[in-house]
């Protein structure tokens, strides 16, 4: 799973992930080990969050536990690095790959 996520990050490819039984469209930016849990974690920007998981907006930054990602679908869309992206993520201890 980490390899597929890193490939998407390197190619700046928008992906769809199935997470907690819901499909989410995201721009993947970073994969590494979470500071608190040491679990592989994805930092991504939600392009289209499910209504019940929108935390007051349809687009926002989010951390996803890689082990909870049930499936990944590639899309034909690519993305540009967002101005508010910080490649030094305080939540991630060890980085596997990053945009």
PDB file of N, CA and C in Angstrom:
ATOM      1  N   UNK A   1       0.834  -1.192   0.000  1.00  0.00           N
ATOM      2  CA  UNK A   1       0.000   0.000   0.000  1.00  0.00           C
ATOM      3  C   UNK A   1       0.881   1.260   0.000  1.00  0.00           C
ATOM      4  N   UNK A   2       1.924   1.257   0.825  1.00  0.00           N
ATOM      5  CA  UNK A   2       2.813   2.420   0.903  1.00  0.00           C
ATOM      6  C   UNK A   2       3.462   2.701  -0.447  1.00  0.00           C
ATOM      7  N   UNK A   3       3.842   1.640  -1.161  1.00  0.00           N
ATOM      8  CA  UNK A   3       4.472   1.813  -2.475  1.00  0.00           C
ATOM      9  C   UNK A   3       3.522   2.512  -3.447  1.00  0.00           C
ATOM     10  N   UNK A   4       2.260   2.090  -3.473  1.00  0.00           N
ATOM     11  CA  UNK A   4       1.268   2.725  -4.358  1.00  0.00           C
ATOM     12  C   UNK A   4       1.057   4.190  -3.980  1.00  0.00           C
ATOM     13  N   UNK A   5       1.000   4.463  -2.685  1.00  0.00           N
ATOM     14  CA  UNK A   5       0.818   5.842  -2.239  1.00  0.00           C
ATOM     15  C   UNK A   5       2.025   6.697  -2.627  1.00  0.00           C
ATOM     16  N   UNK A   6       3.231   6.167  -2.450  1.00  0.00           N
ATOM     17  CA  UNK A   6       4.434   6.920  -2.807  1.00  0.00           C
ATOM     18  C   UNK A   6       4.514   7.179  -4.314  1.00  0.00           C
ATOM     19  N   UNK A   7       4.082   6.213  -5.110  1.00  0.00           N
ATOM     20  CA  UNK A   7       4.052   6.419  -6.562  1.00  0.00           C
ATOM     21  C   UNK A   7       3.086   7.548  -6.918  1.00  0.00           C
ATOM     22  N   UNK A   8       1.942   7.563  -6.290  1.00  0.00           N
ATOM     23  CA  UNK A   8       0.958   8.625  -6.541  1.00  0.00           C
ATOM     24  C   UNK A   8       1.517   9.980  -6.117  1.00  0.00           C
ATOM     25  N   UNK A   9       2.232  10.014  -5.004  1.00  0.00           N
ATOM     26  CA  UNK A   9       2.843  11.259  -4.534  1.00  0.00           C
ATOM     27  C   UNK A   9       3.886  11.745  -5.540  1.00  0.00           C
ATOM     28  N   UNK A  10       4.749  10.850  -5.977  1.00  0.00           N
ATOM     29  CA  UNK A  10       5.799  11.229  -6.932  1.00  0.00           C
ATOM     30  C   UNK A  10       5.217  11.725  -8.247  1.00  0.00           C
ATOM     31  N   UNK A  11       4.089  11.141  -8.666  1.00  0.00           N
ATOM     32  CA  UNK A  11       3.460  11.520  -9.935  1.00  0.00           C
ATOM     33  C   UNK A  11       2.439  12.638  -9.768  1.00  0.00           C
ATOM     34  N   UNK A  12       2.260  13.103  -8.518  1.00  0.00           N
ATOM     35  CA  UNK A  12       1.273  14.156  -8.210  1.00  0.00           C
ATOM     36  C   UNK A  12      -0.107  13.752  -8.740  1.00  0.00           C
ATOM     37  N   UNK A  13      -0.471  12.511  -8.468  1.00  0.00           N
ATOM     38  CA  UNK A  13      -1.710  11.954  -8.994  1.00  0.00           C
ATOM     39  C   UNK A  13      -2.811  11.969  -7.934  1.00  0.00           C
ATOM     40  N   UNK A  14      -3.960  12.528  -8.283  1.00  0.00           N
ATOM     41  CA  UNK A  14      -5.127  12.469  -7.421  1.00  0.00           C
ATOM     42  C   UNK A  14      -5.565  11.007  -7.361  1.00  0.00           C
ATOM     43  N   UNK A  15      -5.900  10.534  -6.160  1.00  0.00           N
ATOM     44  CA  UNK A  15      -6.330   9.150  -6.000  1.00  0.00           C
ATOM     45  C   UNK A  15      -7.656   9.103  -5.228  1.00  0.00           C
ATOM     46  N   UNK A  16      -8.311   7.964  -5.334  1.00  0.00           N
ATOM     47  CA  UNK A  16      -9.484   7.678  -4.512  1.00  0.00           C
ATOM     48  C   UNK A  16      -9.079   6.578  -3.550  1.00  0.00           C
ATOM     49  N   UNK A  17      -9.392   6.766  -2.274  1.00  0.00           N
ATOM     50  CA  UNK A  17      -9.109   5.732  -1.290  1.00  0.00           C
ATOM     51  C   UNK A  17     -10.411   5.317  -0.615  1.00  0.00           C
ATOM     52  N   UNK A  18     -10.503   4.036  -0.329  1.00  0.00           N
ATOM     53  CA  UNK A  18     -11.642   3.539   0.455  1.00  0.00           C
ATOM     54  C   UNK A  18     -11.148   3.458   1.891  1.00  0.00           C
ATOM     55  N   UNK A  19     -11.773   4.254   2.759  1.00  0.00           N
ATOM     56  CA  UNK A  19     -11.340   4.394   4.150  1.00  0.00           C
ATOM     57  C   UNK A  19     -12.575   4.402   5.032  1.00  0.00           C
ATOM     58  N   UNK A  20     -12.632   3.499   6.001  1.00  0.00           N
ATOM     59  CA  UNK A  20     -13.824   3.358   6.847  1.00  0.00           C
ATOM     60  C   UNK A  20     -15.089   3.170   6.005  1.00  0.00           C
ATOM     61  N   UNK A  21     -14.975   2.315   5.004  1.00  0.00           N
ATOM     62  CA  UNK A  21     -16.106   1.955   4.135  1.00  0.00           C
ATOM     63  C   UNK A  21     -16.658   3.098   3.298  1.00  0.00           C
ATOM     64  N   UNK A  22     -15.870   4.156   3.104  1.00  0.00           N
ATOM     65  CA  UNK A  22     -16.315   5.277   2.264  1.00  0.00           C
ATOM     66  C   UNK A  22     -15.199   5.644   1.285  1.00  0.00           C
ATOM     67  N   UNK A  23     -15.588   5.961   0.057  1.00  0.00           N
ATOM     68  CA  UNK A  23     -14.626   6.422  -0.932  1.00  0.00           C
ATOM     69  C   UNK A  23     -14.351   7.904  -0.726  1.00  0.00           C
ATOM     70  N   UNK A  24     -13.081   8.275  -0.770  1.00  0.00           N
ATOM     71  CA  UNK A  24     -12.659   9.665  -0.594  1.00  0.00           C
ATOM     72  C   UNK A  24     -11.664  10.012  -1.701  1.00  0.00           C
ATOM     73  N   UNK A  25     -11.799  11.171  -2.260  1.00  0.00           N
ATOM     74  CA  UNK A  25     -10.877  11.641  -3.295  1.00  0.00           C
ATOM     75  C   UNK A  25      -9.870  12.559  -2.618  1.00  0.00           C
ATOM     76  N   UNK A  26      -8.576  12.237  -2.788  1.00  0.00           N
ATOM     77  CA  UNK A  26      -7.532  12.982  -2.082  1.00  0.00           C
ATOM     78  C   UNK A  26      -6.335  13.266  -2.987  1.00  0.00           C
ATOM     79  N   UNK A  27      -5.604  14.290  -2.610  1.00  0.00           N
ATOM     80  CA  UNK A  27      -4.280  14.572  -3.179  1.00  0.00           C
ATOM     81  C   UNK A  27      -3.277  14.095  -2.126  1.00  0.00           C
ATOM     82  N   UNK A  28      -2.502  13.044  -2.415  1.00  0.00           N
ATOM     83  CA  UNK A  28      -1.555  12.526  -1.423  1.00  0.00           C
ATOM     84  C   UNK A  28      -0.270  13.360  -1.395  1.00  0.00           C
ATOM     85  N   UNK A  29       0.201  13.683  -0.203  1.00  0.00           N
ATOM     86  CA  UNK A  29       1.386  14.531  -0.077  1.00  0.00           C
ATOM     87  C   UNK A  29       2.541  13.884   0.672  1.00  0.00           C
ATOM     88  N   UNK A  30       2.264  13.035   1.636  1.00  0.00           N
ATOM     89  CA  UNK A  30       3.343  12.517   2.476  1.00  0.00           C
ATOM     90  C   UNK A  30       2.921  11.192   3.096  1.00  0.00           C
ATOM     91  N   UNK A  31       3.864  10.248   3.172  1.00  0.00           N
ATOM     92  CA  UNK A  31       3.661   8.995   3.887  1.00  0.00           C
ATOM     93  C   UNK A  31       4.829   8.823   4.851  1.00  0.00           C
ATOM     94  N   UNK A  32       4.510   8.503   6.088  1.00  0.00           N
ATOM     95  CA  UNK A  32       5.553   8.271   7.087  1.00  0.00           C
ATOM     96  C   UNK A  32       4.951   7.689   8.349  1.00  0.00           C
ATOM     97  N   UNK A  33       5.766   7.586   9.388  1.00  0.00           N
ATOM     98  CA  UNK A  33       5.332   7.031  10.674  1.00  0.00           C
ATOM     99  C   UNK A  33       4.805   8.133  11.585  1.00  0.00           C
ATOM    100  N   UNK A  34       3.600   7.930  12.091  1.00  0.00           N
ATOM    101  CA  UNK A  34       2.975   8.912  12.978  1.00  0.00           C
ATOM    102  C   UNK A  34       3.753   8.989  14.290  1.00  0.00           C
ATOM    103  N   UNK A  35       3.950  10.198  14.791  1.00  0.00           N
ATOM    104  CA  UNK A  35       4.697  10.411  16.036  1.00  0.00           C
ATOM    105  C   UNK A  35       4.139   9.636  17.219  1.00  0.00           C
ATOM    106  N   UNK A  36       2.826   9.631  17.380  1.00  0.00           N
ATOM    107  CA  UNK A  36       2.211   9.028  18.561  1.00  0.00           C
ATOM    108  C   UNK A  36       2.059   7.513  18.453  1.00  0.00           C
ATOM    109  N   UNK A  37       1.730   7.025  17.266  1.00  0.00           N
ATOM    110  CA  UNK A  37       1.387   5.603  17.122  1.00  0.00           C
ATOM    111  C   UNK A  37       2.470   4.781  16.431  1.00  0.00           C
ATOM    112  N   UNK A  38       3.388   5.434  15.739  1.00  0.00           N
ATOM    113  CA  UNK A  38       4.424   4.781  14.934  1.00  0.00           C
ATOM    114  C   UNK A  38       3.816   3.969  13.783  1.00  0.00           C
ATOM    115  N   UNK A  39       2.558   4.243  13.450  1.00  0.00           N
ATOM    116  CA  UNK A  39       1.901   3.543  12.342  1.00  0.00           C
ATOM    117  C   UNK A  39       2.097   4.326  11.049  1.00  0.00           C
ATOM    118  N   UNK A  40       2.237   3.607   9.919  1.00  0.00           N
ATOM    119  CA  UNK A  40       2.313   4.305   8.638  1.00  0.00           C
ATOM    120  C   UNK A  40       1.067   5.180   8.447  1.00  0.00           C
ATOM    121  N   UNK A  41       1.309   6.426   8.041  1.00  0.00           N
ATOM    122  CA  UNK A  41       0.252   7.429   7.965  1.00  0.00           C
ATOM    123  C   UNK A  41       0.389   8.230   6.676  1.00  0.00           C
ATOM    124  N   UNK A  42      -0.749   8.546   6.076  1.00  0.00           N
ATOM    125  CA  UNK A  42      -0.803   9.366   4.865  1.00  0.00           C
ATOM    126  C   UNK A  42      -1.290  10.760   5.228  1.00  0.00           C
ATOM    127  N   UNK A  43      -0.555  11.783   4.818  1.00  0.00           N
ATOM    128  CA  UNK A  43      -1.028  13.177   4.896  1.00  0.00           C
ATOM    129  C   UNK A  43      -1.565  13.498   3.509  1.00  0.00           C
ATOM    130  N   UNK A  44      -2.833  13.888   3.434  1.00  0.00           N
ATOM    131  CA  UNK A  44      -3.453  14.153   2.138  1.00  0.00           C
ATOM    132  C   UNK A  44      -4.392  15.340   2.251  1.00  0.00           C
ATOM    133  N   UNK A  45      -4.695  15.905   1.099  1.00  0.00           N
ATOM    134  CA  UNK A  45      -5.673  16.980   1.019  1.00  0.00           C
ATOM    135  C   UNK A  45      -6.955  16.398   0.444  1.00  0.00           C
ATOM    136  N   UNK A  46      -8.034  16.508   1.212  1.00  0.00           N
ATOM    137  CA  UNK A  46      -9.341  16.045   0.751  1.00  0.00           C
ATOM    138  C   UNK A  46      -9.792  16.913  -0.413  1.00  0.00           C
ATOM    139  N   UNK A  47     -10.079  16.309  -1.531  1.00  0.00           N
ATOM    140  CA  UNK A  47     -10.669  17.033  -2.650  1.00  0.00           C
ATOM    141  C   UNK A  47     -12.184  16.968  -2.549  1.00  0.00           C
ATOM    142  N   UNK A  48     -12.677  15.845  -2.062  1.00  0.00           N
ATOM    143  CA  UNK A  48     -14.120  15.655  -1.946  1.00  0.00           C
ATOM    144  C   UNK A  48     -14.393  14.775  -0.736  1.00  0.00           C
ATOM    145  N   UNK A  49     -14.627  15.390   0.399  1.00  0.00           N
ATOM    146  CA  UNK A  49     -14.902  14.653   1.633  1.00  0.00           C
ATOM    147  C   UNK A  49     -16.361  14.226   1.672  1.00  0.00           C
ATOM    148  N   UNK A  50     -16.642  13.055   2.249  1.00  0.00           N
ATOM    149  CA  UNK A  50     -18.043  12.660   2.431  1.00  0.00           C
ATOM    150  C   UNK A  50     -18.760  13.673   3.319  1.00  0.00           C
ATOM    151  N   UNK A  51     -20.039  13.887   3.075  1.00  0.00           N
ATOM    152  CA  UNK A  51     -20.805  14.895   3.827  1.00  0.00           C
ATOM    153  C   UNK A  51     -20.696  14.708   5.332  1.00  0.00           C
ATOM    154  N   UNK A  52     -20.763  13.473   5.803  1.00  0.00           N
ATOM    155  CA  UNK A  52     -20.746  13.244   7.242  1.00  0.00           C
ATOM    156  C   UNK A  52     -19.351  13.369   7.844  1.00  0.00           C
ATOM    157  N   UNK A  53     -18.333  13.607   7.017  1.00  0.00           N
ATOM    158  CA  UNK A  53     -16.954  13.692   7.501  1.00  0.00           C
ATOM    159  C   UNK A  53     -16.303  14.976   7.010  1.00  0.00           C
ATOM    160  N   UNK A  54     -17.046  16.047   6.948  1.00  0.00           N
ATOM    161  CA  UNK A  54     -16.518  17.230   6.302  1.00  0.00           C
ATOM    162  C   UNK A  54     -15.904  18.246   7.248  1.00  0.00           C
ATOM    163  N   UNK A  55     -16.022  18.066   8.542  1.00  0.00           N
ATOM    164  CA  UNK A  55     -15.476  18.987   9.538  1.00  0.00           C
ATOM    165  C   UNK A  55     -15.569  20.439   9.074  1.00  0.00           C
ATOM    166  N   UNK A  56     -16.769  20.851   8.765  1.00  0.00           N
ATOM    167  CA  UNK A  56     -17.156  22.212   8.393  1.00  0.00           C
ATOM    168  C   UNK A  56     -16.756  22.637   6.979  1.00  0.00           C
ATOM    169  N   UNK A  57     -16.070  21.802   6.243  1.00  0.00           N
ATOM    170  CA  UNK A  57     -15.765  22.154   4.855  1.00  0.00           C
ATOM    171  C   UNK A  57     -15.522  20.895   4.043  1.00  0.00           C
ATOM    172  N   UNK A  58     -15.760  20.978   2.752  1.00  0.00           N
ATOM    173  CA  UNK A  58     -15.614  19.815   1.870  1.00  0.00           C
ATOM    174  C   UNK A  58     -14.159  19.560   1.497  1.00  0.00           C
ATOM    175  N   UNK A  59     -13.303  20.549   1.627  1.00  0.00           N
ATOM    176  CA  UNK A  59     -11.895  20.371   1.288  1.00  0.00           C
ATOM    177  C   UNK A  59     -11.040  20.775   2.484  1.00  0.00           C
ATOM    178  N   UNK A  60     -10.117  19.880   2.860  1.00  0.00           N
ATOM    179  CA  UNK A  60      -9.238  20.172   3.986  1.00  0.00           C
ATOM    180  C   UNK A  60      -8.117  19.137   4.086  1.00  0.00           C
ATOM    181  N   UNK A  61      -7.126  19.420   4.916  1.00  0.00           N
ATOM    182  CA  UNK A  61      -6.017  18.499   5.172  1.00  0.00           C
ATOM    183  C   UNK A  61      -6.466  17.427   6.154  1.00  0.00           C
ATOM    184  N   UNK A  62      -5.891  16.226   6.001  1.00  0.00           N
ATOM    185  CA  UNK A  62      -6.275  15.114   6.868  1.00  0.00           C
ATOM    186  C   UNK A  62      -5.153  14.093   6.941  1.00  0.00           C
ATOM    187  N   UNK A  63      -5.055  13.419   8.079  1.00  0.00           N
ATOM    188  CA  UNK A  63      -4.168  12.267   8.241  1.00  0.00           C
ATOM    189  C   UNK A  63      -4.997  10.992   8.148  1.00  0.00           C
ATOM    190  N   UNK A  64      -4.473   9.985   7.432  1.00  0.00           N
ATOM    191  CA  UNK A  64      -5.130   8.689   7.297  1.00  0.00           C
ATOM    192  C   UNK A  64      -4.155   7.603   7.736  1.00  0.00           C
ATOM    193  N   UNK A  65      -4.599   6.676   8.566  1.00  0.00           N
ATOM    194  CA  UNK A  65      -3.785   5.517   8.931  1.00  0.00           C
ATOM    195  C   UNK A  65      -3.762   4.575   7.732  1.00  0.00           C
ATOM    196  N   UNK A  66      -2.570   4.270   7.235  1.00  0.00           N
ATOM    197  CA  UNK A  66      -2.443   3.481   6.008  1.00  0.00           C
ATOM    198  C   UNK A  66      -3.109   2.113   6.165  1.00  0.00           C
ATOM    199  N   UNK A  67      -2.995   1.482   7.304  1.00  0.00           N
ATOM    200  CA  UNK A  67      -3.580   0.153   7.513  1.00  0.00           C
ATOM    201  C   UNK A  67      -5.106   0.170   7.386  1.00  0.00           C
ATOM    202  N   UNK A  68      -5.724   1.312   7.547  1.00  0.00           N
ATOM    203  CA  UNK A  68      -7.183   1.417   7.441  1.00  0.00           C
ATOM    204  C   UNK A  68      -7.651   1.724   6.021  1.00  0.00           C
ATOM    205  N   UNK A  69      -6.706   1.960   5.109  1.00  0.00           N
ATOM    206  CA  UNK A  69      -7.064   2.180   3.705  1.00  0.00           C
ATOM    207  C   UNK A  69      -7.373   0.821   3.098  1.00  0.00           C
ATOM    208  N   UNK A  70      -8.612   0.636   2.687  1.00  0.00           N
ATOM    209  CA  UNK A  70      -9.074  -0.656   2.189  1.00  0.00           C
ATOM    210  C   UNK A  70      -8.764  -0.866   0.710  1.00  0.00           C
ATOM    211  N   UNK A  71      -8.682   0.229  -0.044  1.00  0.00           N
ATOM    212  CA  UNK A  71      -8.411   0.138  -1.481  1.00  0.00           C
ATOM    213  C   UNK A  71      -7.946   1.501  -1.992  1.00  0.00           C
ATOM    214  N   UNK A  72      -7.230   1.467  -3.104  1.00  0.00           N
ATOM    215  CA  UNK A  72      -6.776   2.695  -3.763  1.00  0.00           C
ATOM    216  C   UNK A  72      -7.150   2.594  -5.234  1.00  0.00           C
ATOM    217  N   UNK A  73      -7.710   3.659  -5.755  1.00  0.00           N
ATOM    218  CA  UNK A  73      -7.978   3.758  -7.198  1.00  0.00           C
ATOM    219  C   UNK A  73      -7.235   4.961  -7.741  1.00  0.00           C
ATOM    220  N   UNK A  74      -6.521   4.755  -8.822  1.00  0.00           N
ATOM    221  CA  UNK A  74      -5.857   5.869  -9.490  1.00  0.00           C
ATOM    222  C   UNK A  74      -6.890   6.644 -10.295  1.00  0.00           C
ATOM    223  N   UNK A  75      -6.641   7.931 -10.461  1.00  0.00           N
ATOM    224  CA  UNK A  75      -7.463   8.742 -11.356  1.00  0.00           C
ATOM    225  C   UNK A  75      -6.557   9.270 -12.459  1.00  0.00           C
ATOM    226  N   UNK A  76      -7.144   9.927 -13.416  1.00  0.00           N
ATOM    227  CA  UNK A  76      -6.348  10.525 -14.494  1.00  0.00           C
ATOM    228  C   UNK A  76      -5.970  11.965 -14.156  1.00  0.00           C
ATOM    229  N   UNK A  77      -6.422  12.458 -13.011  1.00  0.00           N
ATOM    230  CA  UNK A  77      -6.146  13.846 -12.610  1.00  0.00           C
ATOM    231  C   UNK A  77      -4.821  13.953 -11.863  1.00  0.00           C
ATOM    232  N   UNK A  78      -4.160  15.070 -12.064  1.00  0.00           N
ATOM    233  CA  UNK A  78      -2.949  15.383 -11.310  1.00  0.00           C
ATOM    234  C   UNK A  78      -3.201  16.669 -10.522  1.00  0.00           C
ATOM    235  N   UNK A  79      -2.258  16.989  -9.634  1.00  0.00           N
ATOM    236  CA  UNK A  79      -2.424  18.184  -8.820  1.00  0.00           C
ATOM    237  C   UNK A  79      -1.128  18.960  -8.723  1.00  0.00           C
ATOM    238  N   UNK A  80      -1.256  20.237  -8.412  1.00  0.00           N
ATOM    239  CA  UNK A  80      -0.106  21.103  -8.131  1.00  0.00           C
ATOM    240  C   UNK A  80       0.031  21.205  -6.623  1.00  0.00           C
ATOM    241  N   UNK A  81       1.255  21.376  -6.168  1.00  0.00           N
ATOM    242  CA  UNK A  81       1.493  21.500  -4.734  1.00  0.00           C
ATOM    243  C   UNK A  81       0.758  22.736  -4.212  1.00  0.00           C
ATOM    244  N   UNK A  82      -0.009  22.547  -3.164  1.00  0.00           N
ATOM    245  CA  UNK A  82      -0.785  23.642  -2.574  1.00  0.00           C
ATOM    246  C   UNK A  82       0.122  24.582  -1.795  1.00  0.00           C
ATOM    247  N   UNK A  83      -0.207  25.856  -1.852  1.00  0.00           N
ATOM    248  CA  UNK A  83       0.600  26.881  -1.187  1.00  0.00           C
ATOM    249  C   UNK A  83       0.673  26.668   0.317  1.00  0.00           C
ATOM    250  N   UNK A  84      -0.379  26.085   0.909  1.00  0.00           N
ATOM    251  CA  UNK A  84      -0.383  25.888   2.361  1.00  0.00           C
ATOM    252  C   UNK A  84       0.211  24.544   2.799  1.00  0.00           C
ATOM    253  N   UNK A  85       0.808  23.789   1.860  1.00  0.00           N
ATOM    254  CA  UNK A  85       1.444  22.518   2.205  1.00  0.00           C
ATOM    255  C   UNK A  85       2.782  22.773   2.884  1.00  0.00           C
ATOM    256  N   UNK A  86       2.981  22.136   4.037  1.00  0.00           N
ATOM    257  CA  UNK A  86       4.248  22.215   4.761  1.00  0.00           C
ATOM    258  C   UNK A  86       4.883  20.830   4.751  1.00  0.00           C
ATOM    259  N   UNK A  87       5.984  20.640   4.008  1.00  0.00           N
ATOM    260  CA  UNK A  87       6.603  19.314   3.920  1.00  0.00           C
ATOM    261  C   UNK A  87       7.208  18.839   5.243  1.00  0.00           C
ATOM    262  N   UNK A  88       7.371  19.732   6.193  1.00  0.00           N
ATOM    263  CA  UNK A  88       7.846  19.344   7.524  1.00  0.00           C
ATOM    264  C   UNK A  88       6.605  19.190   8.406  1.00  0.00           C
ATOM    265  N   UNK A  89       6.121  17.968   8.498  1.00  0.00           N
ATOM    266  CA  UNK A  89       4.885  17.677   9.214  1.00  0.00           C
ATOM    267  C   UNK A  89       5.231  17.243  10.639  1.00  0.00           C
ATOM    268  N   UNK A  90       4.809  18.013  11.613  1.00  0.00           N
ATOM    269  CA  UNK A  90       5.111  17.717  13.017  1.00  0.00           C
ATOM    270  C   UNK A  90       4.461  16.429  13.511  1.00  0.00           C
ATOM    271  N   UNK A  91       3.464  15.930  12.792  1.00  0.00           N
ATOM    272  CA  UNK A  91       2.797  14.690  13.194  1.00  0.00           C
ATOM    273  C   UNK A  91       3.531  13.440  12.727  1.00  0.00           C
ATOM    274  N   UNK A  92       4.481  13.620  11.828  1.00  0.00           N
ATOM    275  CA  UNK A  92       5.182  12.474  11.224  1.00  0.00           C
ATOM    276  C   UNK A  92       6.631  12.426  11.700  1.00  0.00           C
ATOM    277  N   UNK A  93       7.000  11.280  12.267  1.00  0.00           N
ATOM    278  CA  UNK A  93       8.336  11.101  12.815  1.00  0.00           C
ATOM    279  C   UNK A  93       9.346  10.756  11.722  1.00  0.00           C
ATOM    280  N   UNK A  94       9.066   9.693  10.979  1.00  0.00           N
ATOM    281  CA  UNK A  94       9.954   9.254   9.895  1.00  0.00           C
ATOM    282  C   UNK A  94       9.174   9.286   8.588  1.00  0.00           C
ATOM    283  N   UNK A  95       9.744   9.915   7.583  1.00  0.00           N
ATOM    284  CA  UNK A  95       9.071  10.089   6.298  1.00  0.00           C
ATOM    285  C   UNK A  95       9.550   9.025   5.321  1.00  0.00           C
ATOM    286  N   UNK A  96       8.592   8.344   4.663  1.00  0.00           N
ATOM    287  CA  UNK A  96       8.905   7.389   3.600  1.00  0.00           C
ATOM    288  C   UNK A  96       8.980   8.099   2.248  1.00  0.00           C
ATOM    289  N   UNK A  97       8.045   9.002   2.011  1.00  0.00           N
ATOM    290  CA  UNK A  97       8.044   9.780   0.766  1.00  0.00           C
ATOM    291  C   UNK A  97       7.210  11.023   0.984  1.00  0.00           C
ATOM    292  N   UNK A  98       7.520  12.063   0.202  1.00  0.00           N
ATOM    293  CA  UNK A  98       6.763  13.310   0.315  1.00  0.00           C
ATOM    294  C   UNK A  98       6.816  14.087  -0.993  1.00  0.00           C
ATOM    295  N   UNK A  99       5.811  14.917  -1.167  1.00  0.00           N
ATOM    296  CA  UNK A  99       5.758  15.781  -2.347  1.00  0.00           C
ATOM    297  C   UNK A  99       6.755  16.917  -2.163  1.00  0.00           C
TER     298      UNK A  99
END
